[in-house]
Amino acid sequence: MKNYNGSNYYSYNSNLAYNERYYEREVNNFDVRVEKTRGLSKSKPKMAVVSVFLVSLIVVAVFAFLFQYVQCCTLDHNIELRKTEIKHIEDQIIDTDVKIAENLDAAYIKKIAIGKLGMVEANDSQKVYIETSHEDATISY
């Protein structure tokens, strides 16, 4: 049976006293601690998810930057290769132009015609001269 005293403490008629207020305070303190712990545990996963997302976003951005840098370097290298190829082809064009100019020389053509082809120079009797009224006229046969 419970007895009520003036300080609102309840006790049992036995050798052990039961203080209800004390247990109520302990239970309330425990509940507060549990709620605070629950609140922290709810915010930590949110922060962890946000942190993981931000870190992964930064990593992806860094890899994208590196990928673009490698592509730019590759393109620069290809441009340099094309420039050297163009320079080599221009040198070949100049060499070919020089050879063409050498081969258009009348003395060189006469030398090749007589030496390699076995041709002989025409006699005066084999030559035919044609007079035109204008210097820029062309005669077709």
PDB file of C-alpha atoms in Angstrom:
ATOM      1  CA  MET A   1       0.000   0.000   0.000  1.00  0.00           C
ATOM      2  CA  LYS A   2       1.204   3.487  -0.837  1.00  0.00           C
ATOM      3  CA  ASN A   3       1.650   6.243   1.673  1.00  0.00           C
ATOM      4  CA  TYR A   4       1.678   9.913   0.837  1.00  0.00           C
ATOM      5  CA  ASN A   5       3.910  12.325   2.695  1.00  0.00           C
ATOM      6  CA  GLY A   6       4.090  16.135   2.501  1.00  0.00           C
ATOM      7  CA  SER A   7       6.944  16.338  -0.005  1.00  0.00           C
ATOM      8  CA  ASN A   8       5.044  14.368  -2.658  1.00  0.00           C
ATOM      9  CA  TYR A   9       7.200  11.316  -2.214  1.00  0.00           C
ATOM     10  CA  TYR A  10       5.426   8.023  -2.387  1.00  0.00           C
ATOM     11  CA  SER A  11       6.790   5.056  -0.588  1.00  0.00           C
ATOM     12  CA  TYR A  12       5.754   1.500   0.012  1.00  0.00           C
ATOM     13  CA  ASN A  13       5.266  -0.043   3.397  1.00  0.00           C
ATOM     14  CA  SER A  14       8.345  -2.123   3.183  1.00  0.00           C
ATOM     15  CA  ASN A  15      11.998  -1.870   3.809  1.00  0.00           C
ATOM     16  CA  LEU A  16      12.687  -0.254   0.382  1.00  0.00           C
ATOM     17  CA  ALA A  17      11.518   3.285  -0.267  1.00  0.00           C
ATOM     18  CA  TYR A  18      10.227   4.179  -3.730  1.00  0.00           C
ATOM     19  CA  ASN A  19      10.677   7.722  -4.886  1.00  0.00           C
ATOM     20  CA  GLU A  20       8.451   8.325  -7.934  1.00  0.00           C
ATOM     21  CA  ARG A  21       9.721  11.824  -8.652  1.00  0.00           C
ATOM     22  CA  TYR A  22      13.277  10.604  -8.874  1.00  0.00           C
ATOM     23  CA  TYR A  23      12.390   7.953 -11.412  1.00  0.00           C
ATOM     24  CA  GLU A  24      10.291  10.386 -13.410  1.00  0.00           C
ATOM     25  CA  ARG A  25      13.255  12.765 -13.664  1.00  0.00           C
ATOM     26  CA  GLU A  26      15.565   9.941 -14.732  1.00  0.00           C
ATOM     27  CA  VAL A  27      13.118   8.719 -17.335  1.00  0.00           C
ATOM     28  CA  ASN A  28      12.653  12.258 -18.691  1.00  0.00           C
ATOM     29  CA  ASN A  29      16.424  12.799 -18.848  1.00  0.00           C
ATOM     30  CA  PHE A  30      16.837   9.503 -20.623  1.00  0.00           C
ATOM     31  CA  ASP A  31      14.119  10.381 -23.123  1.00  0.00           C
ATOM     32  CA  VAL A  32      15.780  13.723 -23.825  1.00  0.00           C
ATOM     33  CA  ARG A  33      19.098  12.035 -24.407  1.00  0.00           C
ATOM     34  CA  VAL A  34      17.537   9.489 -26.709  1.00  0.00           C
ATOM     35  CA  GLU A  35      15.787  12.193 -28.713  1.00  0.00           C
ATOM     36  CA  LYS A  36      18.997  14.188 -29.028  1.00  0.00           C
ATOM     37  CA  THR A  37      20.821  11.091 -30.170  1.00  0.00           C
ATOM     38  CA  ARG A  38      18.097  10.328 -32.650  1.00  0.00           C
ATOM     39  CA  GLY A  39      18.275  13.893 -33.969  1.00  0.00           C
ATOM     40  CA  LEU A  40      22.035  13.660 -34.430  1.00  0.00           C
ATOM     41  CA  SER A  41      21.783  10.304 -36.123  1.00  0.00           C
ATOM     42  CA  LYS A  42      19.241  11.696 -38.571  1.00  0.00           C
ATOM     43  CA  SER A  43      21.409  14.684 -39.520  1.00  0.00           C
ATOM     44  CA  LYS A  44      24.653  12.718 -39.852  1.00  0.00           C
ATOM     45  CA  PRO A  45      23.431  10.521 -42.719  1.00  0.00           C
ATOM     46  CA  LYS A  46      22.112  13.591 -44.531  1.00  0.00           C
ATOM     47  CA  MET A  47      25.474  15.301 -44.150  1.00  0.00           C
ATOM     48  CA  ALA A  48      27.242  12.107 -45.189  1.00  0.00           C
ATOM     49  CA  VAL A  49      25.136  11.837 -48.345  1.00  0.00           C
ATOM     50  CA  VAL A  50      25.715  15.491 -49.174  1.00  0.00           C
ATOM     51  CA  SER A  51      29.457  15.117 -48.519  1.00  0.00           C
ATOM     52  CA  VAL A  52      29.722  11.993 -50.676  1.00  0.00           C
ATOM     53  CA  PHE A  53      27.773  13.737 -53.444  1.00  0.00           C
ATOM     54  CA  LEU A  54      30.002  16.817 -53.336  1.00  0.00           C
ATOM     55  CA  VAL A  55      33.197  14.768 -53.267  1.00  0.00           C
ATOM     56  CA  SER A  56      32.009  12.633 -56.183  1.00  0.00           C
ATOM     57  CA  LEU A  57      31.022  15.787 -58.078  1.00  0.00           C
ATOM     58  CA  ILE A  58      34.487  17.259 -57.539  1.00  0.00           C
ATOM     59  CA  VAL A  59      36.150  14.008 -58.638  1.00  0.00           C
ATOM     60  CA  VAL A  60      34.032  13.894 -61.799  1.00  0.00           C
ATOM     61  CA  ALA A  61      34.868  17.545 -62.531  1.00  0.00           C
ATOM     62  CA  VAL A  62      38.602  16.874 -62.095  1.00  0.00           C
ATOM     63  CA  PHE A  63      38.455  13.840 -64.410  1.00  0.00           C
ATOM     64  CA  ALA A  64      36.501  15.831 -66.997  1.00  0.00           C
ATOM     65  CA  PHE A  65      39.125  18.597 -66.843  1.00  0.00           C
ATOM     66  CA  LEU A  66      41.946  16.062 -67.231  1.00  0.00           C
ATOM     67  CA  PHE A  67      40.159  14.401 -70.156  1.00  0.00           C
ATOM     68  CA  GLN A  68      39.756  17.751 -71.920  1.00  0.00           C
ATOM     69  CA  TYR A  69      43.414  18.599 -71.230  1.00  0.00           C
ATOM     70  CA  VAL A  70      44.572  15.298 -72.741  1.00  0.00           C
ATOM     71  CA  GLN A  71      42.392  15.881 -75.808  1.00  0.00           C
ATOM     72  CA  CYS A  72      43.828  19.387 -76.246  1.00  0.00           C
ATOM     73  CA  CYS A  73      47.382  18.072 -75.966  1.00  0.00           C
ATOM     74  CA  THR A  74      46.623  15.343 -78.514  1.00  0.00           C
ATOM     75  CA  LEU A  75      45.158  17.880 -80.926  1.00  0.00           C
ATOM     76  CA  ASP A  76      48.183  20.171 -80.480  1.00  0.00           C
ATOM     77  CA  HIS A  77      50.474  17.245 -81.252  1.00  0.00           C
ATOM     78  CA  ASN A  78      48.454  16.398 -84.382  1.00  0.00           C
ATOM     79  CA  ILE A  79      48.614  20.025 -85.506  1.00  0.00           C
ATOM     80  CA  GLU A  80      52.395  20.035 -85.132  1.00  0.00           C
ATOM     81  CA  LEU A  81      52.626  16.807 -87.154  1.00  0.00           C
ATOM     82  CA  ARG A  82      50.495  18.321 -89.925  1.00  0.00           C
ATOM     83  CA  LYS A  83      52.660  21.460 -89.939  1.00  0.00           C
ATOM     84  CA  THR A  84      55.820  19.379 -90.417  1.00  0.00           C
ATOM     85  CA  GLU A  85      54.106  17.400 -93.202  1.00  0.00           C
ATOM     86  CA  ILE A  86      53.080  20.657 -94.922  1.00  0.00           C
ATOM     87  CA  LYS A  87      56.649  21.984 -94.643  1.00  0.00           C
ATOM     88  CA  HIS A  88      58.017  18.761 -96.155  1.00  0.00           C
ATOM     89  CA  ILE A  89      55.513  18.909 -99.046  1.00  0.00           C
ATOM     90  CA  GLU A  90      56.331  22.589 -99.666  1.00  0.00           C
ATOM     91  CA  ASP A  91      60.024  21.670 -99.851  1.00  0.00           C
ATOM     92  CA  GLN A  92      59.181  18.945-102.381  1.00  0.00           C
ATOM     93  CA  ILE A  93      57.177  21.442-104.450  1.00  0.00           C
ATOM     94  CA  ILE A  94      60.133  23.836-104.509  1.00  0.00           C
ATOM     95  CA  ASP A  95      62.483  21.013-105.556  1.00  0.00           C
ATOM     96  CA  THR A  96      60.085  19.963-108.311  1.00  0.00           C
ATOM     97  CA  ASP A  97      59.760  23.547-109.565  1.00  0.00           C
ATOM     98  CA  VAL A  98      63.549  23.798-109.760  1.00  0.00           C
ATOM     99  CA  LYS A  99      63.755  20.528-111.727  1.00  0.00           C
ATOM    100  CA  ILE A 100      61.029  21.730-114.115  1.00  0.00           C
ATOM    101  CA  ALA A 101      62.860  25.022-114.660  1.00  0.00           C
ATOM    102  CA  GLU A 102      66.105  23.129-115.388  1.00  0.00           C
ATOM    103  CA  ASN A 103      64.323  20.810-117.824  1.00  0.00           C
ATOM    104  CA  LEU A 104      62.717  23.684-119.755  1.00  0.00           C
ATOM    105  CA  ASP A 105      66.113  25.079-120.689  1.00  0.00           C
ATOM    106  CA  ALA A 106      66.624  24.832-124.521  1.00  0.00           C
ATOM    107  CA  ALA A 107      70.212  23.617-124.204  1.00  0.00           C
ATOM    108  CA  TYR A 108      69.178  20.813-121.838  1.00  0.00           C
ATOM    109  CA  ILE A 109      66.338  19.736-124.155  1.00  0.00           C
ATOM    110  CA  LYS A 110      68.731  19.708-127.168  1.00  0.00           C
ATOM    111  CA  LYS A 111      71.235  17.642-125.173  1.00  0.00           C
ATOM    112  CA  ILE A 112      68.584  15.050-124.213  1.00  0.00           C
ATOM    113  CA  ALA A 113      67.167  14.924-127.760  1.00  0.00           C
ATOM    114  CA  ILE A 114      70.563  14.287-129.351  1.00  0.00           C
ATOM    115  CA  GLY A 115      72.046  12.087-126.594  1.00  0.00           C
ATOM    116  CA  LYS A 116      69.210   9.874-125.381  1.00  0.00           C
ATOM    117  CA  LEU A 117      66.738   9.943-128.269  1.00  0.00           C
ATOM    118  CA  GLY A 118      69.284   9.937-131.130  1.00  0.00           C
ATOM    119  CA  MET A 119      67.728  12.911-132.888  1.00  0.00           C
ATOM    120  CA  VAL A 120      69.674  15.146-135.274  1.00  0.00           C
ATOM    121  CA  GLU A 121      69.347  18.843-135.960  1.00  0.00           C
ATOM    122  CA  ALA A 122      67.385  19.745-139.101  1.00  0.00           C
ATOM    123  CA  ASN A 123      69.177  21.037-142.229  1.00  0.00           C
ATOM    124  CA  ASP A 124      68.368  24.406-143.733  1.00  0.00           C
ATOM    125  CA  SER A 125      66.528  22.664-146.558  1.00  0.00           C
ATOM    126  CA  GLN A 126      64.217  20.947-144.052  1.00  0.00           C
ATOM    127  CA  LYS A 127      63.250  24.171-142.328  1.00  0.00           C
ATOM    128  CA  VAL A 128      60.138  26.052-143.460  1.00  0.00           C
ATOM    129  CA  TYR A 129      59.584  29.668-142.541  1.00  0.00           C
ATOM    130  CA  ILE A 130      56.102  31.227-142.581  1.00  0.00           C
ATOM    131  CA  GLU A 131      55.428  34.934-142.495  1.00  0.00           C
ATOM    132  CA  THR A 132      52.346  36.326-140.825  1.00  0.00           C
ATOM    133  CA  SER A 133      50.839  39.760-140.999  1.00  0.00           C
ATOM    134  CA  HIS A 134      50.539  40.101-137.235  1.00  0.00           C
ATOM    135  CA  GLU A 135      52.997  39.090-134.580  1.00  0.00           C
ATOM    136  CA  ASP A 136      50.388  37.488-132.351  1.00  0.00           C
ATOM    137  CA  ALA A 137      48.627  35.483-135.115  1.00  0.00           C
ATOM    138  CA  THR A 138      48.458  31.707-134.984  1.00  0.00           C
ATOM    139  CA  ILE A 139      48.222  29.513-138.079  1.00  0.00           C
ATOM    140  CA  SER A 140      46.307  26.261-137.940  1.00  0.00           C
ATOM    141  CA  TYR A 141      46.784  23.532-140.579  1.00  0.00           C
TER     142      TYR A 141
END
